[in-house]
Amino acid sequence: MIKPKRTHPLGLLLHIANSIKEYWFLFILVLTLYNQPLWFALSWAGIVLVIIIWPATRWATLSYRVTPTAVEVNSGVFVRHHEHIPYSRIQTVQRKQWFFLAPFKLEELYIETASHDDNKPEARLAAVPTTLADTIDGYRLGATAAATTDSTAVTATAETDPLPLPATTPVTAHYRINNRTLLKFAVTSTGFIPLLLILLAIYNKVPRSWTDSLIADATHLALVVLIGGAVAVVAIAWIGAFLWTYIRYFHFDVALQGDQLKTAKGLFQRNTITAPLKRIQAIRVKQNVFRQWLHIQTVQVLLASKAASKDDDDDLVILPAVPQSQLYDVAPPFVDWLPDHTPDLSDLNVADRRQWYLIRNALLIVIVPVALASFLLPHWMWAFALILVIAFFQGRFAAHQTGGGLITPRMLALQTGHMWTKETYYLPVDMIQSVRLNQSIWMKRTGLTHLIVNVRHGNKNQAIELRYLKSTQAQRVYDWYLQTV
């Protein structure tokens, strides 16, 4: 019988790092209690417990076993859990290899099924041999020879680590990003916006005496300091977003192997995700306003799993940056039901006279907060007015990007403009969960309708909405869905 195995001792470091990530706020709590010796000591005792002792106990009580029929994981300290995961139930396998694990040929392994919790995979194995995932993939693909019926032979195999490796499945499509394209992708990242907000939040936490002293010392250069400081903050945020994107997608590689899509990326942590084609619910082609200028697009797949929950918009990126002119040459080999040319999306659109509705909605979202902020901070009214201008053009952008239509008898394409990003969805009819038409009493008078198409996204729903279409346009899509399904 195959004996259960424990993960490598380096896995303990990963468990500790994960605990620090979850309980980092305890260190802040300790700093606030330094003048109360008893609570200060108890707080440090709590930190040692949850950061070191508890992870060490969890690591020591976890074991796993890979058999020809299933993966078995035993875990739990006070309550023991025994997970039996048949290969037919595995949705995705994700591999993460930090740089310090590479010399030891170790990696983290995440196994996900349809029954797992929303916030975590079915099984997480820290610091296991890299050959383990290959063996599991081989069993999933049916490439490994059937286990021998001789019990002594099975025992002999179990005693010699590792398990027999699977036969190699041929790669039918492959793409690797080149450095020039990756640089374009990283330069045009919009990740600097949340980083900029974080920097501004940090500035607000700086002691008032420091900022007042700095302003007093530079009174004669107030305008120069203000402009220079703003430029410096934006530059820091942009450089941070650039480095973050470049490091995450370093040496991005995607391959189609059998019926499995495999992506790998990352400099300090090599993240590899294997997902079956049958789990793809839709294809999303994204292009933010900066990438429109450079004519590059990003291709993602919406999966019926959470394997890509930490990827861009929680969806698996299969082509981070493809020149717009080459998209329909590069993408179809990976997903054969994609069109081989740019489709006509003019059947569903927002006419010029209806664009005002989207502009109005964008303004309504910000007008109350802007009015309140302008009342409380009148000196910053010019900045708040700029927000209204941005909202106006965002509504106009959304109206111009709205489009869609039937590109084959069994496929619908929808295009939206959201947060300065154009998104085009390709939706096979078999993957559409439902189609809904919304029409208020005021819209009925003008003959307008909202079209909502629902597809599965992870363990949730993805609603794709085209607003203020002509009722006849939306009704055609609704009738097509009823007749086709």
PDB file of C-alpha atoms in Angstrom, residues 20-311:
ATOM      1  CA  ILE A  20       1.834  36.590   8.815  1.00  0.00           C
ATOM      2  CA  LYS A  21      -0.239  37.635   5.801  1.00  0.00           C
ATOM      3  CA  GLU A  22      -3.469  36.835   7.669  1.00  0.00           C
ATOM      4  CA  TYR A  23      -2.548  38.222  11.108  1.00  0.00           C
ATOM      5  CA  TRP A  24      -0.252  41.159  10.263  1.00  0.00           C
ATOM      6  CA  PHE A  25      -2.537  43.487  12.243  1.00  0.00           C
ATOM      7  CA  LEU A  26      -1.383  41.838  15.494  1.00  0.00           C
ATOM      8  CA  PHE A  27       2.008  43.536  15.138  1.00  0.00           C
ATOM      9  CA  ILE A  28       0.266  46.926  14.986  1.00  0.00           C
ATOM     10  CA  LEU A  29      -1.735  45.960  18.077  1.00  0.00           C
ATOM     11  CA  VAL A  30       1.495  45.189  19.945  1.00  0.00           C
ATOM     12  CA  LEU A  31       2.891  48.639  19.145  1.00  0.00           C
ATOM     13  CA  THR A  32      -0.177  50.285  20.675  1.00  0.00           C
ATOM     14  CA  LEU A  33       0.232  48.317  23.934  1.00  0.00           C
ATOM     15  CA  TYR A  34       3.950  48.903  24.590  1.00  0.00           C
ATOM     16  CA  ASN A  35       3.178  51.002  27.694  1.00  0.00           C
ATOM     17  CA  GLN A  36       1.010  48.240  29.224  1.00  0.00           C
ATOM     18  CA  PRO A  37       3.486  45.463  30.181  1.00  0.00           C
ATOM     19  CA  LEU A  38       0.923  42.733  30.871  1.00  0.00           C
ATOM     20  CA  TRP A  39      -1.057  43.195  27.648  1.00  0.00           C
ATOM     21  CA  PHE A  40       2.185  43.749  25.746  1.00  0.00           C
ATOM     22  CA  ALA A  41       3.494  40.345  26.901  1.00  0.00           C
ATOM     23  CA  LEU A  42       0.163  38.613  26.220  1.00  0.00           C
ATOM     24  CA  SER A  43       0.079  40.109  22.729  1.00  0.00           C
ATOM     25  CA  TRP A  44       3.542  38.750  21.944  1.00  0.00           C
ATOM     26  CA  ALA A  45       2.489  35.362  23.268  1.00  0.00           C
ATOM     27  CA  GLY A  46      -0.503  35.465  20.921  1.00  0.00           C
ATOM     28  CA  ILE A  47       1.748  36.353  17.994  1.00  0.00           C
ATOM     29  CA  VAL A  48       4.089  33.443  18.725  1.00  0.00           C
ATOM     30  CA  LEU A  49       1.077  31.133  18.928  1.00  0.00           C
ATOM     31  CA  VAL A  50      -0.611  32.115  15.646  1.00  0.00           C
ATOM     32  CA  ILE A  51       2.556  32.898  13.643  1.00  0.00           C
ATOM     33  CA  ILE A  52       4.851  30.044  14.693  1.00  0.00           C
ATOM     34  CA  ILE A  53       3.281  27.348  16.876  1.00  0.00           C
ATOM     35  CA  TRP A  54      -0.034  26.956  15.048  1.00  0.00           C
ATOM     36  CA  PRO A  55       1.526  26.830  11.530  1.00  0.00           C
ATOM     37  CA  ALA A  56       4.136  24.344  12.772  1.00  0.00           C
ATOM     38  CA  THR A  57       1.400  22.137  14.216  1.00  0.00           C
ATOM     39  CA  ARG A  58      -0.630  22.292  11.006  1.00  0.00           C
ATOM     40  CA  TRP A  59       2.428  21.430   8.924  1.00  0.00           C
ATOM     41  CA  ALA A  60       3.319  18.478  11.187  1.00  0.00           C
ATOM     42  CA  THR A  61      -0.197  17.022  11.019  1.00  0.00           C
ATOM     43  CA  LEU A  62      -0.615  17.278   7.223  1.00  0.00           C
ATOM     44  CA  SER A  63       0.122  14.337   4.942  1.00  0.00           C
ATOM     45  CA  TYR A  64      -0.816  13.331   1.416  1.00  0.00           C
ATOM     46  CA  ARG A  65      -0.919  10.310  -0.838  1.00  0.00           C
ATOM     47  CA  VAL A  66      -1.173  10.064  -4.638  1.00  0.00           C
ATOM     48  CA  THR A  67      -2.679   6.833  -5.948  1.00  0.00           C
ATOM     49  CA  PRO A  68      -3.666   5.828  -9.493  1.00  0.00           C
ATOM     50  CA  THR A  69      -7.301   6.720  -8.714  1.00  0.00           C
ATOM     51  CA  ALA A  70      -7.234   9.780  -6.421  1.00  0.00           C
ATOM     52  CA  VAL A  71      -5.298  12.268  -4.329  1.00  0.00           C
ATOM     53  CA  GLU A  72      -5.752  11.838  -0.586  1.00  0.00           C
ATOM     54  CA  VAL A  73      -4.971  14.596   1.918  1.00  0.00           C
ATOM     55  CA  ASN A  74      -5.058  14.213   5.701  1.00  0.00           C
ATOM     56  CA  SER A  75      -5.034  17.358   7.820  1.00  0.00           C
ATOM     57  CA  GLY A  76      -6.360  18.883  11.017  1.00  0.00           C
ATOM     58  CA  VAL A  77      -5.100  19.284  14.572  1.00  0.00           C
ATOM     59  CA  PHE A  78      -8.103  18.897  16.878  1.00  0.00           C
ATOM     60  CA  VAL A  79     -10.469  17.649  14.173  1.00  0.00           C
ATOM     61  CA  ARG A  80      -8.948  15.379  11.556  1.00  0.00           C
ATOM     62  CA  HIS A  81      -9.987  15.830   7.912  1.00  0.00           C
ATOM     63  CA  HIS A  82      -9.524  13.127   5.281  1.00  0.00           C
ATOM     64  CA  GLU A  83      -9.965  14.422   1.720  1.00  0.00           C
ATOM     65  CA  HIS A  84     -10.352  11.878  -1.086  1.00  0.00           C
ATOM     66  CA  ILE A  85     -10.163  13.695  -4.446  1.00  0.00           C
ATOM     67  CA  PRO A  86     -10.784  11.526  -7.545  1.00  0.00           C
ATOM     68  CA  TYR A  87      -9.007  12.778 -10.653  1.00  0.00           C
ATOM     69  CA  SER A  88     -12.304  13.093 -12.516  1.00  0.00           C
ATOM     70  CA  ARG A  89     -13.425  15.707  -9.933  1.00  0.00           C
ATOM     71  CA  ILE A  90     -10.336  17.914 -10.179  1.00  0.00           C
ATOM     72  CA  GLN A  91     -11.080  21.141 -12.025  1.00  0.00           C
ATOM     73  CA  THR A  92      -7.739  22.906 -11.955  1.00  0.00           C
ATOM     74  CA  VAL A  93      -4.219  22.338 -10.668  1.00  0.00           C
ATOM     75  CA  GLN A  94      -2.159  25.396  -9.750  1.00  0.00           C
ATOM     76  CA  ARG A  95       1.586  25.357  -9.080  1.00  0.00           C
ATOM     77  CA  LYS A  96       3.535  28.150  -7.368  1.00  0.00           C
ATOM     78  CA  GLN A  97       7.295  28.013  -7.076  1.00  0.00           C
ATOM     79  CA  TRP A  98       9.081  30.682  -5.076  1.00  0.00           C
ATOM     80  CA  PHE A  99      12.700  31.324  -6.073  1.00  0.00           C
ATOM     81  CA  PHE A 100      14.030  29.756  -2.857  1.00  0.00           C
ATOM     82  CA  LEU A 101      12.177  26.507  -3.622  1.00  0.00           C
ATOM     83  CA  ALA A 102      13.577  26.147  -7.158  1.00  0.00           C
ATOM     84  CA  PRO A 103      17.069  24.828  -6.139  1.00  0.00           C
ATOM     85  CA  PHE A 104      15.352  22.040  -4.167  1.00  0.00           C
ATOM     86  CA  LYS A 105      12.926  21.233  -7.035  1.00  0.00           C
ATOM     87  CA  LEU A 106       9.964  21.993  -4.769  1.00  0.00           C
ATOM     88  CA  GLU A 107       6.762  23.996  -5.272  1.00  0.00           C
ATOM     89  CA  GLU A 108       3.356  24.763  -3.744  1.00  0.00           C
ATOM     90  CA  LEU A 109       0.488  22.762  -5.199  1.00  0.00           C
ATOM     91  CA  TYR A 110      -3.192  23.816  -5.173  1.00  0.00           C
ATOM     92  CA  ILE A 111      -5.877  21.314  -6.165  1.00  0.00           C
ATOM     93  CA  GLU A 112      -9.386  22.569  -6.788  1.00  0.00           C
ATOM     94  CA  THR A 113     -12.717  20.800  -7.267  1.00  0.00           C
ATOM     95  CA  ALA A 114     -16.279  22.032  -7.715  1.00  0.00           C
ATOM     96  CA  SER A 115     -17.058  21.460  -4.023  1.00  0.00           C
ATOM     97  CA  HIS A 116     -14.301  23.608  -2.525  1.00  0.00           C
ATOM     98  CA  ASP A 117     -14.884  26.678  -0.376  1.00  0.00           C
ATOM     99  CA  ASP A 118     -15.016  30.020  -2.184  1.00  0.00           C
ATOM    100  CA  ASN A 119     -11.896  31.338  -0.471  1.00  0.00           C
ATOM    101  CA  LYS A 120      -9.562  28.380  -0.679  1.00  0.00           C
ATOM    102  CA  PRO A 121      -8.778  25.331  -2.816  1.00  0.00           C
ATOM    103  CA  GLU A 122      -9.740  21.800  -1.902  1.00  0.00           C
ATOM    104  CA  ALA A 123      -6.122  20.942  -1.085  1.00  0.00           C
ATOM    105  CA  ARG A 124      -2.978  23.025  -0.593  1.00  0.00           C
ATOM    106  CA  LEU A 125       0.339  21.221  -0.397  1.00  0.00           C
ATOM    107  CA  ALA A 126       3.295  23.435   0.472  1.00  0.00           C
ATOM    108  CA  ALA A 127       6.790  22.419  -0.673  1.00  0.00           C
ATOM    109  CA  VAL A 128       6.214  19.168  -2.564  1.00  0.00           C
ATOM    110  CA  PRO A 129       8.386  17.764  -5.406  1.00  0.00           C
ATOM    111  CA  THR A 130       7.767  19.292  -8.823  1.00  0.00           C
ATOM    112  CA  THR A 131       7.250  15.783 -10.196  1.00  0.00           C
ATOM    113  CA  LEU A 132       4.103  15.400  -8.090  1.00  0.00           C
ATOM    114  CA  ALA A 133       2.015  17.778 -10.242  1.00  0.00           C
ATOM    115  CA  ASP A 134       3.248  16.047 -13.407  1.00  0.00           C
ATOM    116  CA  THR A 135       2.139  12.725 -11.989  1.00  0.00           C
ATOM    117  CA  ILE A 136      -1.296  14.089 -11.090  1.00  0.00           C
ATOM    118  CA  ASP A 137      -1.662  15.622 -14.563  1.00  0.00           C
ATOM    119  CA  GLY A 138      -0.720  12.312 -16.091  1.00  0.00           C
ATOM    120  CA  TYR A 139      -3.392  10.467 -14.136  1.00  0.00           C
ATOM    121  CA  ARG A 140      -5.936  13.154 -15.026  1.00  0.00           C
ATOM    122  CA  LEU A 141      -5.153  12.870 -18.724  1.00  0.00           C
ATOM    123  CA  GLY A 142      -5.182   9.093 -18.574  1.00  0.00           C
ATOM    124  CA  ALA A 143      -1.618   8.997 -19.881  1.00  0.00           C
ATOM    125  CA  THR A 144      -0.226   6.848 -17.102  1.00  0.00           C
ATOM    126  CA  ALA A 145      -0.410   3.103 -17.446  1.00  0.00           C
ATOM    127  CA  ALA A 146      -2.931   1.360 -15.221  1.00  0.00           C
ATOM    128  CA  ALA A 147      -1.683   0.333 -11.836  1.00  0.00           C
ATOM    129  CA  THR A 148      -0.511  -3.250 -11.636  1.00  0.00           C
ATOM    130  CA  THR A 149      -2.797  -5.725  -9.914  1.00  0.00           C
ATOM    131  CA  ASP A 150       0.115  -7.292  -8.113  1.00  0.00           C
ATOM    132  CA  SER A 151       0.035  -5.856  -4.579  1.00  0.00           C
ATOM    133  CA  THR A 152       3.729  -6.472  -4.073  1.00  0.00           C
ATOM    134  CA  ALA A 153       4.523  -4.479  -7.201  1.00  0.00           C
ATOM    135  CA  VAL A 154       2.420  -1.586  -5.954  1.00  0.00           C
ATOM    136  CA  THR A 155       4.198  -1.699  -2.609  1.00  0.00           C
ATOM    137  CA  ALA A 156       7.573  -1.661  -4.322  1.00  0.00           C
ATOM    138  CA  THR A 157       6.557   1.401  -6.325  1.00  0.00           C
ATOM    139  CA  ALA A 158       5.392   3.178  -3.191  1.00  0.00           C
ATOM    140  CA  GLU A 159       8.675   2.564  -1.451  1.00  0.00           C
ATOM    141  CA  THR A 160      10.695   4.188  -4.241  1.00  0.00           C
ATOM    142  CA  ASP A 161      10.045   7.927  -4.479  1.00  0.00           C
ATOM    143  CA  PRO A 162       8.832   9.403  -6.796  1.00  0.00           C
ATOM    144  CA  LEU A 163       5.827   7.712  -8.373  1.00  0.00           C
ATOM    145  CA  PRO A 164       6.168   6.662 -12.031  1.00  0.00           C
ATOM    146  CA  LEU A 165       5.982   9.751 -14.262  1.00  0.00           C
ATOM    147  CA  PRO A 166       3.304  10.034 -16.954  1.00  0.00           C
ATOM    148  CA  ALA A 167       3.921   9.833 -20.651  1.00  0.00           C
ATOM    149  CA  THR A 168       4.257  13.232 -22.288  1.00  0.00           C
ATOM    150  CA  THR A 169       1.159  14.601 -24.028  1.00  0.00           C
ATOM    151  CA  PRO A 170       2.075  16.520 -27.198  1.00  0.00           C
ATOM    152  CA  VAL A 171       1.794  20.322 -27.178  1.00  0.00           C
ATOM    153  CA  THR A 172      -0.469  21.464 -30.020  1.00  0.00           C
ATOM    154  CA  ALA A 173      -0.213  25.247 -29.494  1.00  0.00           C
ATOM    155  CA  HIS A 174       2.353  27.427 -27.737  1.00  0.00           C
ATOM    156  CA  TYR A 175       3.002  31.122 -27.135  1.00  0.00           C
ATOM    157  CA  ARG A 176       5.656  32.980 -25.141  1.00  0.00           C
ATOM    158  CA  ILE A 177       5.632  36.725 -24.659  1.00  0.00           C
ATOM    159  CA  ASN A 178       8.719  38.576 -25.850  1.00  0.00           C
ATOM    160  CA  ASN A 179      10.392  41.219 -23.718  1.00  0.00           C
ATOM    161  CA  ARG A 180       9.394  44.155 -25.925  1.00  0.00           C
ATOM    162  CA  THR A 181       5.709  43.257 -25.742  1.00  0.00           C
ATOM    163  CA  LEU A 182       5.965  42.637 -21.998  1.00  0.00           C
ATOM    164  CA  LEU A 183       7.455  46.112 -21.516  1.00  0.00           C
ATOM    165  CA  LYS A 184       4.505  47.640 -23.408  1.00  0.00           C
ATOM    166  CA  PHE A 185       2.116  45.613 -21.258  1.00  0.00           C
ATOM    167  CA  ALA A 186       3.773  46.728 -18.007  1.00  0.00           C
ATOM    168  CA  VAL A 187       4.091  50.395 -19.029  1.00  0.00           C
ATOM    169  CA  THR A 188       0.353  50.617 -19.807  1.00  0.00           C
ATOM    170  CA  SER A 189      -0.814  48.986 -16.554  1.00  0.00           C
ATOM    171  CA  THR A 190      -3.552  50.881 -14.730  1.00  0.00           C
ATOM    172  CA  GLY A 191      -2.348  49.396 -11.436  1.00  0.00           C
ATOM    173  CA  PHE A 192      -0.780  52.764 -10.593  1.00  0.00           C
ATOM    174  CA  ILE A 193      -4.250  54.118  -9.696  1.00  0.00           C
ATOM    175  CA  PRO A 194      -4.788  51.978  -6.549  1.00  0.00           C
ATOM    176  CA  LEU A 195      -1.108  52.468  -5.647  1.00  0.00           C
ATOM    177  CA  LEU A 196      -1.615  56.205  -5.953  1.00  0.00           C
ATOM    178  CA  LEU A 197      -4.580  56.038  -3.580  1.00  0.00           C
ATOM    179  CA  ILE A 198      -2.469  54.036  -1.104  1.00  0.00           C
ATOM    180  CA  LEU A 199       0.288  56.661  -1.225  1.00  0.00           C
ATOM    181  CA  LEU A 200      -2.228  59.424  -0.603  1.00  0.00           C
ATOM    182  CA  ALA A 201      -3.645  57.474   2.343  1.00  0.00           C
ATOM    183  CA  ILE A 202      -0.118  57.114   3.767  1.00  0.00           C
ATOM    184  CA  TYR A 203       0.391  60.869   3.383  1.00  0.00           C
ATOM    185  CA  ASN A 204      -2.713  61.505   5.470  1.00  0.00           C
ATOM    186  CA  LYS A 205      -1.199  59.378   8.258  1.00  0.00           C
ATOM    187  CA  VAL A 206       2.035  61.420   8.368  1.00  0.00           C
ATOM    188  CA  PRO A 207       2.153  63.587  11.541  1.00  0.00           C
ATOM    189  CA  ARG A 208       0.744  67.051  10.850  1.00  0.00           C
ATOM    190  CA  SER A 209       3.777  68.738  12.384  1.00  0.00           C
ATOM    191  CA  TRP A 210       6.037  67.185   9.720  1.00  0.00           C
ATOM    192  CA  THR A 211       3.963  68.393   6.765  1.00  0.00           C
ATOM    193  CA  ASP A 212       3.420  71.859   8.298  1.00  0.00           C
ATOM    194  CA  SER A 213       7.165  72.219   8.874  1.00  0.00           C
ATOM    195  CA  LEU A 214       7.920  71.165   5.299  1.00  0.00           C
ATOM    196  CA  ILE A 215       5.385  73.627   3.882  1.00  0.00           C
ATOM    197  CA  ALA A 216       6.726  76.444   6.100  1.00  0.00           C
ATOM    198  CA  ASP A 217      10.297  75.818   4.915  1.00  0.00           C
ATOM    199  CA  ALA A 218       9.229  75.918   1.255  1.00  0.00           C
ATOM    200  CA  THR A 219       6.735  78.776   1.346  1.00  0.00           C
ATOM    201  CA  HIS A 220       8.610  80.730  -1.329  1.00  0.00           C
ATOM    202  CA  LEU A 221       8.516  77.677  -3.598  1.00  0.00           C
ATOM    203  CA  ALA A 222       4.959  76.605  -2.746  1.00  0.00           C
ATOM    204  CA  LEU A 223       3.758  76.101  -6.336  1.00  0.00           C
ATOM    205  CA  VAL A 224       6.955  74.337  -7.408  1.00  0.00           C
ATOM    206  CA  VAL A 225       6.852  72.048  -4.364  1.00  0.00           C
ATOM    207  CA  LEU A 226       3.164  71.269  -4.900  1.00  0.00           C
ATOM    208  CA  ILE A 227       3.603  70.391  -8.575  1.00  0.00           C
ATOM    209  CA  GLY A 228       6.857  68.541  -7.966  1.00  0.00           C
ATOM    210  CA  GLY A 229       5.359  66.556  -5.102  1.00  0.00           C
ATOM    211  CA  ALA A 230       2.340  65.578  -7.193  1.00  0.00           C
ATOM    212  CA  VAL A 231       4.558  64.481 -10.083  1.00  0.00           C
ATOM    213  CA  ALA A 232       6.797  62.511  -7.697  1.00  0.00           C
ATOM    214  CA  VAL A 233       3.834  60.677  -6.139  1.00  0.00           C
ATOM    215  CA  VAL A 234       2.409  59.775  -9.556  1.00  0.00           C
ATOM    216  CA  ALA A 235       5.855  58.657 -10.768  1.00  0.00           C
ATOM    217  CA  ILE A 236       6.382  56.434  -7.717  1.00  0.00           C
ATOM    218  CA  ALA A 237       2.944  54.856  -8.184  1.00  0.00           C
ATOM    219  CA  TRP A 238       3.557  54.306 -11.908  1.00  0.00           C
ATOM    220  CA  ILE A 239       7.010  52.762 -11.355  1.00  0.00           C
ATOM    221  CA  GLY A 240       5.559  50.494  -8.658  1.00  0.00           C
ATOM    222  CA  ALA A 241       2.763  49.328 -10.987  1.00  0.00           C
ATOM    223  CA  PHE A 242       5.261  48.805 -13.817  1.00  0.00           C
ATOM    224  CA  LEU A 243       7.574  46.656 -11.686  1.00  0.00           C
ATOM    225  CA  TRP A 244       4.661  44.697 -10.190  1.00  0.00           C
ATOM    226  CA  THR A 245       3.244  43.852 -13.636  1.00  0.00           C
ATOM    227  CA  TYR A 246       6.639  43.084 -15.181  1.00  0.00           C
ATOM    228  CA  ILE A 247       7.631  40.762 -12.329  1.00  0.00           C
ATOM    229  CA  ARG A 248       4.243  38.957 -12.298  1.00  0.00           C
ATOM    230  CA  TYR A 249       4.201  38.289 -16.057  1.00  0.00           C
ATOM    231  CA  PHE A 250       7.934  37.718 -16.531  1.00  0.00           C
ATOM    232  CA  HIS A 251       8.557  34.977 -19.129  1.00  0.00           C
ATOM    233  CA  PHE A 252       4.832  34.399 -19.589  1.00  0.00           C
ATOM    234  CA  ASP A 253       4.211  31.112 -21.343  1.00  0.00           C
ATOM    235  CA  VAL A 254       0.996  29.356 -22.443  1.00  0.00           C
ATOM    236  CA  ALA A 255       0.581  25.942 -24.056  1.00  0.00           C
ATOM    237  CA  LEU A 256      -2.285  23.707 -25.132  1.00  0.00           C
ATOM    238  CA  GLN A 257      -1.517  20.136 -24.103  1.00  0.00           C
ATOM    239  CA  GLY A 258      -4.254  17.677 -24.913  1.00  0.00           C
ATOM    240  CA  ASP A 259      -7.440  19.279 -23.591  1.00  0.00           C
ATOM    241  CA  GLN A 260      -5.571  21.286 -20.940  1.00  0.00           C
ATOM    242  CA  LEU A 261      -4.469  24.919 -21.049  1.00  0.00           C
ATOM    243  CA  LYS A 262      -1.247  25.562 -19.142  1.00  0.00           C
ATOM    244  CA  THR A 263      -0.011  29.034 -18.254  1.00  0.00           C
ATOM    245  CA  ALA A 264       3.201  29.882 -16.418  1.00  0.00           C
ATOM    246  CA  LYS A 265       4.549  33.270 -15.354  1.00  0.00           C
ATOM    247  CA  GLY A 266       6.525  35.097 -12.696  1.00  0.00           C
ATOM    248  CA  LEU A 267      10.075  36.047 -11.750  1.00  0.00           C
ATOM    249  CA  PHE A 268      10.364  35.512  -8.003  1.00  0.00           C
ATOM    250  CA  GLN A 269       7.376  33.165  -7.859  1.00  0.00           C
ATOM    251  CA  ARG A 270       6.711  30.945 -10.880  1.00  0.00           C
ATOM    252  CA  ASN A 271       2.938  30.473 -11.004  1.00  0.00           C
ATOM    253  CA  THR A 272       1.663  27.635 -13.204  1.00  0.00           C
ATOM    254  CA  ILE A 273      -2.070  26.994 -13.736  1.00  0.00           C
ATOM    255  CA  THR A 274      -3.550  24.011 -15.561  1.00  0.00           C
ATOM    256  CA  ALA A 275      -7.193  24.314 -16.582  1.00  0.00           C
ATOM    257  CA  PRO A 276      -9.309  22.027 -18.806  1.00  0.00           C
ATOM    258  CA  LEU A 277     -10.845  23.514 -21.941  1.00  0.00           C
ATOM    259  CA  LYS A 278     -14.253  22.216 -20.957  1.00  0.00           C
ATOM    260  CA  ARG A 279     -14.235  24.578 -17.929  1.00  0.00           C
ATOM    261  CA  ILE A 280     -14.015  27.674 -20.134  1.00  0.00           C
ATOM    262  CA  GLN A 281     -17.284  29.603 -19.968  1.00  0.00           C
ATOM    263  CA  ALA A 282     -16.363  32.578 -22.123  1.00  0.00           C
ATOM    264  CA  ILE A 283     -13.461  34.507 -23.619  1.00  0.00           C
ATOM    265  CA  ARG A 284     -12.782  38.119 -22.652  1.00  0.00           C
ATOM    266  CA  VAL A 285     -10.594  40.402 -24.782  1.00  0.00           C
ATOM    267  CA  LYS A 286      -9.562  43.495 -22.776  1.00  0.00           C
ATOM    268  CA  GLN A 287      -7.966  46.750 -23.819  1.00  0.00           C
ATOM    269  CA  ASN A 288      -7.621  49.751 -21.514  1.00  0.00           C
ATOM    270  CA  VAL A 289      -7.375  53.220 -22.981  1.00  0.00           C
ATOM    271  CA  PHE A 290      -3.547  53.239 -22.834  1.00  0.00           C
ATOM    272  CA  ARG A 291      -3.294  49.900 -24.644  1.00  0.00           C
ATOM    273  CA  GLN A 292      -5.700  51.151 -27.295  1.00  0.00           C
ATOM    274  CA  TRP A 293      -3.103  53.758 -28.183  1.00  0.00           C
ATOM    275  CA  LEU A 294      -0.428  51.043 -28.519  1.00  0.00           C
ATOM    276  CA  HIS A 295      -2.833  48.614 -30.261  1.00  0.00           C
ATOM    277  CA  ILE A 296      -2.271  45.695 -27.895  1.00  0.00           C
ATOM    278  CA  GLN A 297      -4.938  43.500 -26.301  1.00  0.00           C
ATOM    279  CA  THR A 298      -5.206  40.999 -23.443  1.00  0.00           C
ATOM    280  CA  VAL A 299      -7.060  37.679 -23.776  1.00  0.00           C
ATOM    281  CA  GLN A 300      -8.567  36.008 -20.700  1.00  0.00           C
ATOM    282  CA  VAL A 301     -10.746  32.962 -20.137  1.00  0.00           C
ATOM    283  CA  LEU A 302     -13.636  32.936 -17.675  1.00  0.00           C
ATOM    284  CA  LEU A 303     -13.397  29.615 -15.849  1.00  0.00           C
ATOM    285  CA  ALA A 304     -15.911  27.629 -13.844  1.00  0.00           C
ATOM    286  CA  SER A 305     -13.343  27.568 -11.037  1.00  0.00           C
ATOM    287  CA  LYS A 306     -11.384  29.885  -8.742  1.00  0.00           C
ATOM    288  CA  ALA A 307      -7.912  28.858  -9.918  1.00  0.00           C
ATOM    289  CA  ALA A 308      -7.286  32.340 -11.300  1.00  0.00           C
ATOM    290  CA  SER A 309      -8.798  34.208  -8.340  1.00  0.00           C
ATOM    291  CA  LYS A 310      -5.626  36.274  -7.893  1.00  0.00           C
ATOM    292  CA  ASP A 311      -5.061  36.880 -11.585  1.00  0.00           C
TER     293      ASP A 311
END
